[in-house]
mmCIF file of C-alpha atoms in Angstrom:
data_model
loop_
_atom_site.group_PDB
_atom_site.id
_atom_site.type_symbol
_atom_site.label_atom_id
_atom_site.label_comp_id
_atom_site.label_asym_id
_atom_site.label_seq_id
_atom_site.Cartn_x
_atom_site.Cartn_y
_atom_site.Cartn_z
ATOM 1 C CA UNK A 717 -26.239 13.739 -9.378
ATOM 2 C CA UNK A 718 -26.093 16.277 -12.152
ATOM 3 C CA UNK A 719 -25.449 15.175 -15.852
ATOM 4 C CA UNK A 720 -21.888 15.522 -17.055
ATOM 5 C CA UNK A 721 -21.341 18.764 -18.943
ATOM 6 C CA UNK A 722 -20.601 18.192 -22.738
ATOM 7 C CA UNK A 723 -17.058 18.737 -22.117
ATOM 8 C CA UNK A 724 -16.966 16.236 -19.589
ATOM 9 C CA UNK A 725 -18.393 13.707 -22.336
ATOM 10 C CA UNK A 726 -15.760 15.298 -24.466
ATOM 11 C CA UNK A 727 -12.547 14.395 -21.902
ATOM 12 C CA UNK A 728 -13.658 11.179 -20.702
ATOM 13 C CA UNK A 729 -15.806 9.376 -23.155
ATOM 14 C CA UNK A 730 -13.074 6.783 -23.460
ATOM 15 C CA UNK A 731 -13.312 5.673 -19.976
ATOM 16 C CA UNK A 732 -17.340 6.189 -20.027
ATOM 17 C CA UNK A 733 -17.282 3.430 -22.902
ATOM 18 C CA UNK A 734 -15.260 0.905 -20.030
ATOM 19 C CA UNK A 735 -18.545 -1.069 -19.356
ATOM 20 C CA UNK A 736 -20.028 -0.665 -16.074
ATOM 21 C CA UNK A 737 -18.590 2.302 -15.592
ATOM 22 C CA UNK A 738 -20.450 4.354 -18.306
ATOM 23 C CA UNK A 739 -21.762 7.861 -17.634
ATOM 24 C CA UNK A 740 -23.006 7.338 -14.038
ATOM 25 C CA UNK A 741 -19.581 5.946 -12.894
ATOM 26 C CA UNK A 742 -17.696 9.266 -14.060
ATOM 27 C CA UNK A 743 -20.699 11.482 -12.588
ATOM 28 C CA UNK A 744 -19.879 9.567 -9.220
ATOM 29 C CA UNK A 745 -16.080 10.419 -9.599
ATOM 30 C CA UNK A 746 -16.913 14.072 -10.114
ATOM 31 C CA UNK A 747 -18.985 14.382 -7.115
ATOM 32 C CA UNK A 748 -16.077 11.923 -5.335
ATOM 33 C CA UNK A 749 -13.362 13.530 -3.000
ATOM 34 C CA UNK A 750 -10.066 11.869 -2.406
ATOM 35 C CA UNK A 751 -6.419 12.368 -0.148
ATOM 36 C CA UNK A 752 -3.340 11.334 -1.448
ATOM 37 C CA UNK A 753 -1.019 10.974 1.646
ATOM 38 C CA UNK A 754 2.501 12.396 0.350
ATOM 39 C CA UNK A 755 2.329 12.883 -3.111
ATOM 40 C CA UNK A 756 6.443 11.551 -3.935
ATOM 41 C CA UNK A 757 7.250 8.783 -6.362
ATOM 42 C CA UNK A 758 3.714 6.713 -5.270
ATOM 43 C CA UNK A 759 1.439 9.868 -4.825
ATOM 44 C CA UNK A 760 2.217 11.834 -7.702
ATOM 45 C CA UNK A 761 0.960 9.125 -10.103
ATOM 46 C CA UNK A 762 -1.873 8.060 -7.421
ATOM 47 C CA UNK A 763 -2.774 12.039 -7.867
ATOM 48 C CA UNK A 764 -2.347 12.737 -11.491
ATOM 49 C CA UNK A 765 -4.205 9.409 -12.888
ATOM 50 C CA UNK A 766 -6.995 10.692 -10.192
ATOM 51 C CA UNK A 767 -7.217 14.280 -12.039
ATOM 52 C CA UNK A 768 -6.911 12.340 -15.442
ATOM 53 C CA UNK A 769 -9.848 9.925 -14.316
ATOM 54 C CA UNK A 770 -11.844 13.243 -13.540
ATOM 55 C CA UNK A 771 -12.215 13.222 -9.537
ATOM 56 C CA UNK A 772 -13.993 15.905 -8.169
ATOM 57 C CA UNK A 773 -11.667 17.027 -5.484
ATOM 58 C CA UNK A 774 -8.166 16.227 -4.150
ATOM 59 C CA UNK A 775 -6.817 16.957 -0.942
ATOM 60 C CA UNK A 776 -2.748 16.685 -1.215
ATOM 61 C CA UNK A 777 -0.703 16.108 2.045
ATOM 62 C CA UNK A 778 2.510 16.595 1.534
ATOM 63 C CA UNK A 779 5.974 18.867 3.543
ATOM 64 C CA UNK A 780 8.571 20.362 2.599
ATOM 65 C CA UNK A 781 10.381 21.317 -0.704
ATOM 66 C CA UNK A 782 11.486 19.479 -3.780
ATOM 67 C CA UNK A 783 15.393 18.038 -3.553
ATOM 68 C CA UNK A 784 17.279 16.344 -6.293
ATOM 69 C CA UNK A 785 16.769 12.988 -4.542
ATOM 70 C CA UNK A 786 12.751 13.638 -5.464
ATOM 71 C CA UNK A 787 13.319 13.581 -8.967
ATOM 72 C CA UNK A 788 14.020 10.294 -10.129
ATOM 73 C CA UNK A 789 10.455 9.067 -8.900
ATOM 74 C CA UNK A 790 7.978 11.833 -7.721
ATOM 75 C CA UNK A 791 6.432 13.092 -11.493
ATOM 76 C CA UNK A 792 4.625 16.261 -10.261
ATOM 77 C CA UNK A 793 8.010 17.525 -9.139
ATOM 78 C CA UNK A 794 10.213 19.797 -11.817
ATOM 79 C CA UNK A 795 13.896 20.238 -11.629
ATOM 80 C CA UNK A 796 12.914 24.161 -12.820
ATOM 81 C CA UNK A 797 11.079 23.324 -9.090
ATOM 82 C CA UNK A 798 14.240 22.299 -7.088
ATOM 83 C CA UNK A 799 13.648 23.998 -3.782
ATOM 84 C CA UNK A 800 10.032 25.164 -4.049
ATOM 85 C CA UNK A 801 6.944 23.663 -1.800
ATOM 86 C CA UNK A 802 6.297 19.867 -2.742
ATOM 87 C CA UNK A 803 2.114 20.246 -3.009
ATOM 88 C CA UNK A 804 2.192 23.694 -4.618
ATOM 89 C CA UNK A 805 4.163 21.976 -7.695
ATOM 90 C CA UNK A 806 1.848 19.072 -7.685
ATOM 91 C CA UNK A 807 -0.823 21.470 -7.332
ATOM 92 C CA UNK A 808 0.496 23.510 -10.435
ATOM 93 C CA UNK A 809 0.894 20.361 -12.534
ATOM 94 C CA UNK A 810 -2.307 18.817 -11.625
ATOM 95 C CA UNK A 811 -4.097 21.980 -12.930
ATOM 96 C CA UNK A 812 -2.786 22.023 -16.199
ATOM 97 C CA UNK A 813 -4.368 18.266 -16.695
ATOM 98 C CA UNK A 814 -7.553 19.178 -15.378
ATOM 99 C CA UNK A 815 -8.029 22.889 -14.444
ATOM 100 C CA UNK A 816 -11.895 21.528 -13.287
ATOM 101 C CA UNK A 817 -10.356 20.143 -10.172
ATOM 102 C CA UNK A 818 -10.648 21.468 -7.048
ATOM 103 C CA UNK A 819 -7.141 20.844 -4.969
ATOM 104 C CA UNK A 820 -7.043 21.591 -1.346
ATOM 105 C CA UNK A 821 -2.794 21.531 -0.601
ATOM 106 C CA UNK A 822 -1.746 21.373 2.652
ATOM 107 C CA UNK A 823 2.242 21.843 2.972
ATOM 108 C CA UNK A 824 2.043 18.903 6.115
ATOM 109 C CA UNK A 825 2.670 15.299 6.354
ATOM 110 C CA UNK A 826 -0.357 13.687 7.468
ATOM 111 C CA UNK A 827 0.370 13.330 11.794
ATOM 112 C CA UNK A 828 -1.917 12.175 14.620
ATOM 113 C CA UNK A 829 -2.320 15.925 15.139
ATOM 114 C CA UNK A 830 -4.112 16.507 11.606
ATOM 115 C CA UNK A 831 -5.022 13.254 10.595
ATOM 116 C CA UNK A 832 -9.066 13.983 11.538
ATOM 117 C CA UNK A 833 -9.544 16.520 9.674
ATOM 118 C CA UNK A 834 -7.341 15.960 6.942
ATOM 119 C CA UNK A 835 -9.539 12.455 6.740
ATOM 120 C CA UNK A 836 -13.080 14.099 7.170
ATOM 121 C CA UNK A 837 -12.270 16.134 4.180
ATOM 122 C CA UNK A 838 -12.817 13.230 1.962
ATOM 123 C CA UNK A 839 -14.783 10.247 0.758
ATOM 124 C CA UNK A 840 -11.698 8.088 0.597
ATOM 125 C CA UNK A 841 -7.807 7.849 1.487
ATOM 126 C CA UNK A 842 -4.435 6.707 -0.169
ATOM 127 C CA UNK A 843 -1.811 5.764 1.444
ATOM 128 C CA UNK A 844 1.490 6.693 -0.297
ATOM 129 C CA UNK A 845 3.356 7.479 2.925
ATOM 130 C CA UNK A 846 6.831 6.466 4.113
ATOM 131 C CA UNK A 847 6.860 6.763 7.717
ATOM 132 C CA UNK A 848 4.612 3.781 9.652
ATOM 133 C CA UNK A 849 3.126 6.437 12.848
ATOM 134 C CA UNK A 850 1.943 8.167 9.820
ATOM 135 C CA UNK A 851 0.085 5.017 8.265
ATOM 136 C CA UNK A 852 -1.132 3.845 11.505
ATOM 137 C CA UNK A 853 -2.512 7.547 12.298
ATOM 138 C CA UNK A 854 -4.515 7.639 8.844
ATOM 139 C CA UNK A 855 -5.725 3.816 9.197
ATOM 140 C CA UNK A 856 -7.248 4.636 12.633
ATOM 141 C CA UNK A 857 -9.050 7.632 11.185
ATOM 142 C CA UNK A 858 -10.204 5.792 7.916
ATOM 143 C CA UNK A 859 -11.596 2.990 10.526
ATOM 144 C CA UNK A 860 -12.892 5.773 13.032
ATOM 145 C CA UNK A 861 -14.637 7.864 10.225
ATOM 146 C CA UNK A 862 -14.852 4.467 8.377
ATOM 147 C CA UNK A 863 -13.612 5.648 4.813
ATOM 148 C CA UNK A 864 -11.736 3.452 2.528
ATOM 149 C CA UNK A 865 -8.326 3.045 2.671
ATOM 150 C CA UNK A 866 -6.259 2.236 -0.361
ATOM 151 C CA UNK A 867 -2.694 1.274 0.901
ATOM 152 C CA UNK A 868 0.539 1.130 -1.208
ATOM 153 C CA UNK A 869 3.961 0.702 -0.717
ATOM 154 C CA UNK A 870 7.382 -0.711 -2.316
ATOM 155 C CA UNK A 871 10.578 -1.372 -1.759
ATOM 156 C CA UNK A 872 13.613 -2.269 -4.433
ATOM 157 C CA UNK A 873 11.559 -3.652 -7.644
ATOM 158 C CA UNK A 874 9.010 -4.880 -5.085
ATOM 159 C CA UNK A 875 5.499 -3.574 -4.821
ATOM 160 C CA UNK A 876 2.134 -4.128 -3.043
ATOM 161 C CA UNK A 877 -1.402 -2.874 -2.543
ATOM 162 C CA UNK A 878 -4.522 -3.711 -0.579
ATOM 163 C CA UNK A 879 -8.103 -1.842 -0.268
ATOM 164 C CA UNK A 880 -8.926 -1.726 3.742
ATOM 165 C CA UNK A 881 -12.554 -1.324 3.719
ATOM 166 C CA UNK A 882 -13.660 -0.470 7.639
ATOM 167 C CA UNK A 883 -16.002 -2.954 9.058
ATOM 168 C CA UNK A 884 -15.318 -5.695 6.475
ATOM 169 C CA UNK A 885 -11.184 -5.894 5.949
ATOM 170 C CA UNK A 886 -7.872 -6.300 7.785
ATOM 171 C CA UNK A 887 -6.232 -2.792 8.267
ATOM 172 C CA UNK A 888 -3.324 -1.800 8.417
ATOM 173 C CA UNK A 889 -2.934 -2.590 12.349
ATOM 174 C CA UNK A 890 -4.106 -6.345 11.759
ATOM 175 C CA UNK A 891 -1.195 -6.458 9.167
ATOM 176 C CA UNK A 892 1.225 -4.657 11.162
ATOM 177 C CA UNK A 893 0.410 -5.024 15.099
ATOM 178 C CA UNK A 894 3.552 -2.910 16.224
ATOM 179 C CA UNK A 895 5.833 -0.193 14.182
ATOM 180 C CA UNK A 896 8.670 -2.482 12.333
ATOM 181 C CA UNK A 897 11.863 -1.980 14.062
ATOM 182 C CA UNK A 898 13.485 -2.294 10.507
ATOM 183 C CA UNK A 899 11.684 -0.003 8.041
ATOM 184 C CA UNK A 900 13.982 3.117 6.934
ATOM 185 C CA UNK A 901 12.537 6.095 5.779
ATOM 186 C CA UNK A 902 14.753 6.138 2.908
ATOM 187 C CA UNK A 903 15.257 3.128 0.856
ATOM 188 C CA UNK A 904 15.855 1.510 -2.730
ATOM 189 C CA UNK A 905 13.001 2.146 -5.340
ATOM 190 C CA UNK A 906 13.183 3.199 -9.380
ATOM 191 C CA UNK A 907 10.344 5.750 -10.126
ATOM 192 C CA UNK A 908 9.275 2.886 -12.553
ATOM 193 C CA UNK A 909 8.317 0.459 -9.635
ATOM 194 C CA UNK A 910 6.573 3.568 -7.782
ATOM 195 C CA UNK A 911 4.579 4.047 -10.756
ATOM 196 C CA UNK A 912 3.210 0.919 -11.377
ATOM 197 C CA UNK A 913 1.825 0.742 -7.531
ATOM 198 C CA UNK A 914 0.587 4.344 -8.264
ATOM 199 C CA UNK A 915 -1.308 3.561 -10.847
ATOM 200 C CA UNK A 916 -3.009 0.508 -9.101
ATOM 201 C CA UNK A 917 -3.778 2.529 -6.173
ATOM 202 C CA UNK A 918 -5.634 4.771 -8.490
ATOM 203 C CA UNK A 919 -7.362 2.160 -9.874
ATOM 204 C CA UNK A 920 -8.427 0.569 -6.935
ATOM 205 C CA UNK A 921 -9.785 4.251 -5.334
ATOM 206 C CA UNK A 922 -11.410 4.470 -9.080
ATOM 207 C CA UNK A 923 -13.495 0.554 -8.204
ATOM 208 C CA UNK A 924 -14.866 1.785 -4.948
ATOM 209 C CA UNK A 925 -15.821 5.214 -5.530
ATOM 210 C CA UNK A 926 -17.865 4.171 -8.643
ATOM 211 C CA UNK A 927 -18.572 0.746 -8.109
ATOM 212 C CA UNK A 928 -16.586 -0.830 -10.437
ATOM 213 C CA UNK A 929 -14.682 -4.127 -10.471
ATOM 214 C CA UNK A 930 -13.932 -5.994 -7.496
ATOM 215 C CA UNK A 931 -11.339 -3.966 -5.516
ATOM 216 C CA UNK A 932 -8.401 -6.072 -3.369
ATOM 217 C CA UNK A 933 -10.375 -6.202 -0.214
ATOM 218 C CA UNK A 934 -8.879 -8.546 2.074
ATOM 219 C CA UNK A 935 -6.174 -9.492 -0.079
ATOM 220 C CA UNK A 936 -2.167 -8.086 -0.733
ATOM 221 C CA UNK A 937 -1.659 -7.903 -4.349
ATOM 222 C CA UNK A 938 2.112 -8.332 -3.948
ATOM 223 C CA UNK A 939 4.926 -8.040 -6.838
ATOM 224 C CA UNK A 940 8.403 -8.408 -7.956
ATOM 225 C CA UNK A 941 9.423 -6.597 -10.886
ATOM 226 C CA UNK A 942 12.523 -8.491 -11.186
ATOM 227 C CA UNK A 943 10.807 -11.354 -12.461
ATOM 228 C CA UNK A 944 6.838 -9.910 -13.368
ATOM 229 C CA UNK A 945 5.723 -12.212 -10.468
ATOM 230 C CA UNK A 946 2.532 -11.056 -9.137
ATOM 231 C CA UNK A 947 0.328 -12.672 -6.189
ATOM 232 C CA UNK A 948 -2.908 -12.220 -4.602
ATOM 233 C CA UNK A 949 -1.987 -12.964 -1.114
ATOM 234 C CA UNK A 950 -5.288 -13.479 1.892
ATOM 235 C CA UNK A 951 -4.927 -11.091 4.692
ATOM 236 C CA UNK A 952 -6.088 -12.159 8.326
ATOM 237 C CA UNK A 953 -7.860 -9.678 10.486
ATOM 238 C CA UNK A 954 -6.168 -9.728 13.906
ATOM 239 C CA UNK A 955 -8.453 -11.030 16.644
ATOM 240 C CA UNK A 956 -8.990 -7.979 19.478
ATOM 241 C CA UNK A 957 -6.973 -5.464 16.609
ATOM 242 C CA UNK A 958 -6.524 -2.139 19.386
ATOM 243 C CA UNK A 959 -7.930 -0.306 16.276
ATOM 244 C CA UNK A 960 -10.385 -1.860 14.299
ATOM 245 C CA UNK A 961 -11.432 -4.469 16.564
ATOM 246 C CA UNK A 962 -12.030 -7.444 14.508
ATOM 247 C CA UNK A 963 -12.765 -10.697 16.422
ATOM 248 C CA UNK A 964 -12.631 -13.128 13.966
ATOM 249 C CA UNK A 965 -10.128 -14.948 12.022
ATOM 250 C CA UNK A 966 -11.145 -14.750 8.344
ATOM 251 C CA UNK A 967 -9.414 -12.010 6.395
ATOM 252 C CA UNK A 968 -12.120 -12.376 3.623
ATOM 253 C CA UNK A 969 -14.942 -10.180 3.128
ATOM 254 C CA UNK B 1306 10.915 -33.596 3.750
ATOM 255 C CA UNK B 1307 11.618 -30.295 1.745
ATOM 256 C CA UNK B 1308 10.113 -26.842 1.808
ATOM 257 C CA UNK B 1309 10.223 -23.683 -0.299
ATOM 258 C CA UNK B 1310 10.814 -20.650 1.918
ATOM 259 C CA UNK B 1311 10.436 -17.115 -0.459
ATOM 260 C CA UNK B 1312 12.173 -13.996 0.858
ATOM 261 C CA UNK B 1313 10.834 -10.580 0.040
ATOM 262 C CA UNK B 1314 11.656 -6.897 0.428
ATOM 263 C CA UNK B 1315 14.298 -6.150 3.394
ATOM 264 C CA UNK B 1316 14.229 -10.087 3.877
ATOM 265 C CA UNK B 1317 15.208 -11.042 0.658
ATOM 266 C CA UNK B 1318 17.946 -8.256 1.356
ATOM 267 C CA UNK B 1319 19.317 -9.342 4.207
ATOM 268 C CA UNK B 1320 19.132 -13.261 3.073
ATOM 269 C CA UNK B 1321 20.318 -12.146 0.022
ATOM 270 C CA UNK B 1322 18.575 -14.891 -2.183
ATOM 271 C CA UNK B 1323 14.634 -14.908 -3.098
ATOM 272 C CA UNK B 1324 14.149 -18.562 -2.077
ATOM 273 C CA UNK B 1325 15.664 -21.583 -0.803
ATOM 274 C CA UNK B 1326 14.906 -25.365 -0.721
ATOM 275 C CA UNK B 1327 15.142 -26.517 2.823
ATOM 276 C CA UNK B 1328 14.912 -29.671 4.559
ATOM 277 C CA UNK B 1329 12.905 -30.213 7.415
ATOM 278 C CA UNK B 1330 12.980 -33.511 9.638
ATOM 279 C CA UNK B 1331 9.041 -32.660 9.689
ATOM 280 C CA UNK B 1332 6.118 -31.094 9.499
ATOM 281 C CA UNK B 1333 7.040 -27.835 11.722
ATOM 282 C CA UNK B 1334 4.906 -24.613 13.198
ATOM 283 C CA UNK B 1335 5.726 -21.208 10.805
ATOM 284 C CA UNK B 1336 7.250 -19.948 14.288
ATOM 285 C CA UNK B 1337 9.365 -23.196 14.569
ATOM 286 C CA UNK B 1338 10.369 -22.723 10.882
ATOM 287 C CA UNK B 1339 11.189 -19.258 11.056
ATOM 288 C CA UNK B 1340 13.748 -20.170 14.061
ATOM 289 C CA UNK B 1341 15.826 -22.898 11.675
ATOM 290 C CA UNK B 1342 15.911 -20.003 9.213
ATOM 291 C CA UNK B 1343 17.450 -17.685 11.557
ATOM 292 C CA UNK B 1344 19.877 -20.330 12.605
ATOM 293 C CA UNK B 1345 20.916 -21.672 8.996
ATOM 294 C CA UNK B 1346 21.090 -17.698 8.064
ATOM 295 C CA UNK B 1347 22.155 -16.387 11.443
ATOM 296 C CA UNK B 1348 23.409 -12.657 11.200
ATOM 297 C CA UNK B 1349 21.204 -9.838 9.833
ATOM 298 C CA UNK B 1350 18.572 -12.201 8.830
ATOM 299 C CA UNK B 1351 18.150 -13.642 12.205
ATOM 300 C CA UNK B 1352 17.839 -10.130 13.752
ATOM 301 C CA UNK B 1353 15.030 -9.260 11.062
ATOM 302 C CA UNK B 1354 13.168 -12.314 11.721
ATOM 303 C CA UNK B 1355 13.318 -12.921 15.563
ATOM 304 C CA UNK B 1356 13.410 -10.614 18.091
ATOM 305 C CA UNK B 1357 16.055 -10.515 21.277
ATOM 306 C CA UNK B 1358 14.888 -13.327 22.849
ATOM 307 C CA UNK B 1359 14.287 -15.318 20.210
ATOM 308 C CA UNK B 1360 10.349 -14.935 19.446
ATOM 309 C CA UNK B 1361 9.744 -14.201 15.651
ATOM 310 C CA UNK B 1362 8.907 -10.173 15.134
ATOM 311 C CA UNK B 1363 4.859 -9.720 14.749
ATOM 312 C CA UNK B 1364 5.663 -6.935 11.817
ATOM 313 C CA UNK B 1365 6.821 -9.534 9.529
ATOM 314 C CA UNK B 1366 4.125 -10.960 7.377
ATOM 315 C CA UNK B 1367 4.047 -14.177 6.896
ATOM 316 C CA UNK B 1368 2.479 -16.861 3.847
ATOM 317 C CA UNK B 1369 1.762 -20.816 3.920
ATOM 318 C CA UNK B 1370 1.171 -20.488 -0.021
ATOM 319 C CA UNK B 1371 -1.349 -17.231 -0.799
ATOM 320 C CA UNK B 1372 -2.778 -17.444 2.889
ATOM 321 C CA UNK B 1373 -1.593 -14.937 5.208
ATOM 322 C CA UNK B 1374 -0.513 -17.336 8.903
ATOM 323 C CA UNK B 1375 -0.150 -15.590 12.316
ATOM 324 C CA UNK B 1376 3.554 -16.438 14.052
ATOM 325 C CA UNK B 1377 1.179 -17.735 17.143
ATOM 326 C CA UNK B 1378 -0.867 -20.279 14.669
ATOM 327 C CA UNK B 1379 0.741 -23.359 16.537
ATOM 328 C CA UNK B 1380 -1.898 -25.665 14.739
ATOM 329 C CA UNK B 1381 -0.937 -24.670 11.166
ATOM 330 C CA UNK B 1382 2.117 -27.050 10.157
ATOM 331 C CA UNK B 1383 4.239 -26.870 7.236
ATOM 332 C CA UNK B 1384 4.522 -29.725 4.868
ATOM 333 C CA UNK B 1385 6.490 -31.394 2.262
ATOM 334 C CA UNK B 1386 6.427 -29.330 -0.610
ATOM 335 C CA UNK B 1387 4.944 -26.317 1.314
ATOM 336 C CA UNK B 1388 5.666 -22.955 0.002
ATOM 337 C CA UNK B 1389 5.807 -20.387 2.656
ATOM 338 C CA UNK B 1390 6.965 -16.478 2.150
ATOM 339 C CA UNK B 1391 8.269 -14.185 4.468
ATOM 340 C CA UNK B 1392 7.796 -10.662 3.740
ATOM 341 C CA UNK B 1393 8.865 -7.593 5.740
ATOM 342 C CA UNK B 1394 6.420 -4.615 6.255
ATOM 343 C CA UNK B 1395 7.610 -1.671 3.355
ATOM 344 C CA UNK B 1396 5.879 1.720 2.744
ATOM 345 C CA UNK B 1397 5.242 4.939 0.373
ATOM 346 C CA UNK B 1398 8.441 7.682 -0.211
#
């Protein structure tokens, strides 16, 4: 890997002082390339602590065009923005934090029709989609092209997160065998809850690209913000899962 | 015997409460368990849990303490002073 440039010292020398991380952990995020699945009230923090932690190179999923109804969540959206592309506002706003990152937008939701390509641009995936098809399409190209998948979601003041590592974790069809009759596209959330499940996304895509930490393979980090009550719950891979064909019964890796 | 059963996302909606005591004549299956839910509850909460006929929905995850239980785990019993969570599947936006 090449040595950090002395401005890259200069912009994240108080992450390279978080020990084991150091200098080789940020060279390893430079050279690192990430998509951030929607980039609304989970992504847009997912995306900007990325391009503050210095990641290479983002790939942003994302359709359409910024509504009111974004605003009181999705950070990389404007109100000057109201009714301009989704992705070319993150894009915008991403830049200005770190002009060294390379961004490839792509003004699409993440389908079965895209989802191989959009995942073979990257070393790893996050999850910050609303729509299970969607979720199910990326997890069975993360397992296919085996890349990590870091998936979040929340509802109300509710959050959770898991790391799906291919070959070693549950995914996402062990957790979720069929598409839940009851999930709504549209549903409760502050931008305060989305935030704090953005951020531990990031962190968790920040462990396994440089090595750091132990990242929540195998287990749900779930939360209620009503009361600050936070578990670490043990997932079970599926026996005969139609996608990442686990056999056994022990969720830990 | 009594249990602690935890409600979360569209299931602590629907139940409206996070948790509830319950007593159980004994040690039951999670699948048996969800099924006296549904009945105490009935309503919304029954539809989220169990399916038409009656068999418990395979998207909803379910906890016996902080290990994840399948619905078909008919050797794993819940016990006096058992905490078990029920948790519907939620997502990005």
């Amino acid at each position: 890997m090449p040595p950090l440039t002395d401005e890259e010292r200069a912009v994240y020398e108080w992450q390279i002082w978080v020990p084991g991380f150091g200098e080789t952990g940020q060279q390893k995020l430079r050279d690192a390339s990430v998509l951030v699945s929607r980039v609304g009230g989970l992504g847009s923090v997912v995306a900007y602590e990325l391009a503050a932690a210095g990641i290479g190179r983002l790939v942003l999923a994302h359709a359409g065009n910024i509504k009111p109804s974004d605003l009181n969540r999705q950070l990389l959206m404007t109100h000057a923005g109201l009714g301009t592309s989704r992705v070319e506002s993150a894009q915008r706003r991403l830049k200005e934090l770190n002009p060294r990152l390379e961004i490839l937008s792509v003004a699409e939701n993440l389908s079965e029709a895209n989802a191989e390509r959009l995942v073979g641009e990257v070393d790893l995936v996050v999850d910050c989609a609303p729509l299970f098809p969607e979720r199910f399409a990326m997890n069975r190209q993360c397992i296919e092209q085996k890349k990590p998948l870091v998936d979040c979601a929340m509802y109300d003041l509710e959050g959770q997160v898991t790391t799906i590592l291919p070959g070693e974790t549950p995914c996402l069809a062990c957790l979720y065998p069929e598409d839940p009759p009851s999930w709504r596209r549209e549903f409760p959330v502050f931008g305060a809850v989305s935030g704090t499940i953005g951020c531990l996304g990031a962190m968790e895509a920040i462990k396994v690209l440089s090595g750091l930490g132990e990242p929540l393979a195998g287990t749900l980090l779930t939360y209620d913000l009503r009361d600050m009550t936070f578990r670490r719950r043990r997932l079970l891979k599926l026996d005969n899962c139609s996608v990442c064909g686990s056999t056994t019964d022990s969720g830990e890796s | 015997m009594n249990v602690t059963v935890e409600y979360a996302a569209q299931v602590k909606q629907v139940a409206g409460i996070g948790s509830e005591s319950i007593e159980l004549a004994a040690p039951c299956t999670i699948a048996e368990l969800a099924r006296q839910v549904a009945e105490r509850h009935g309503g919304p909460l029954s539809n989220i849990l169990l399916d038409g006929e009656g068999a418990p929905r395979r998207s909803i995850l379910v906890f016996l303490g902080e290990d994840q239980v399948r619905w078909d785990d008919d050797s794993t019993l819940v016990r006096d002073g058992d905490t078990v969570t029920l948790l519907s599947p939620v997502s990005g936006g």
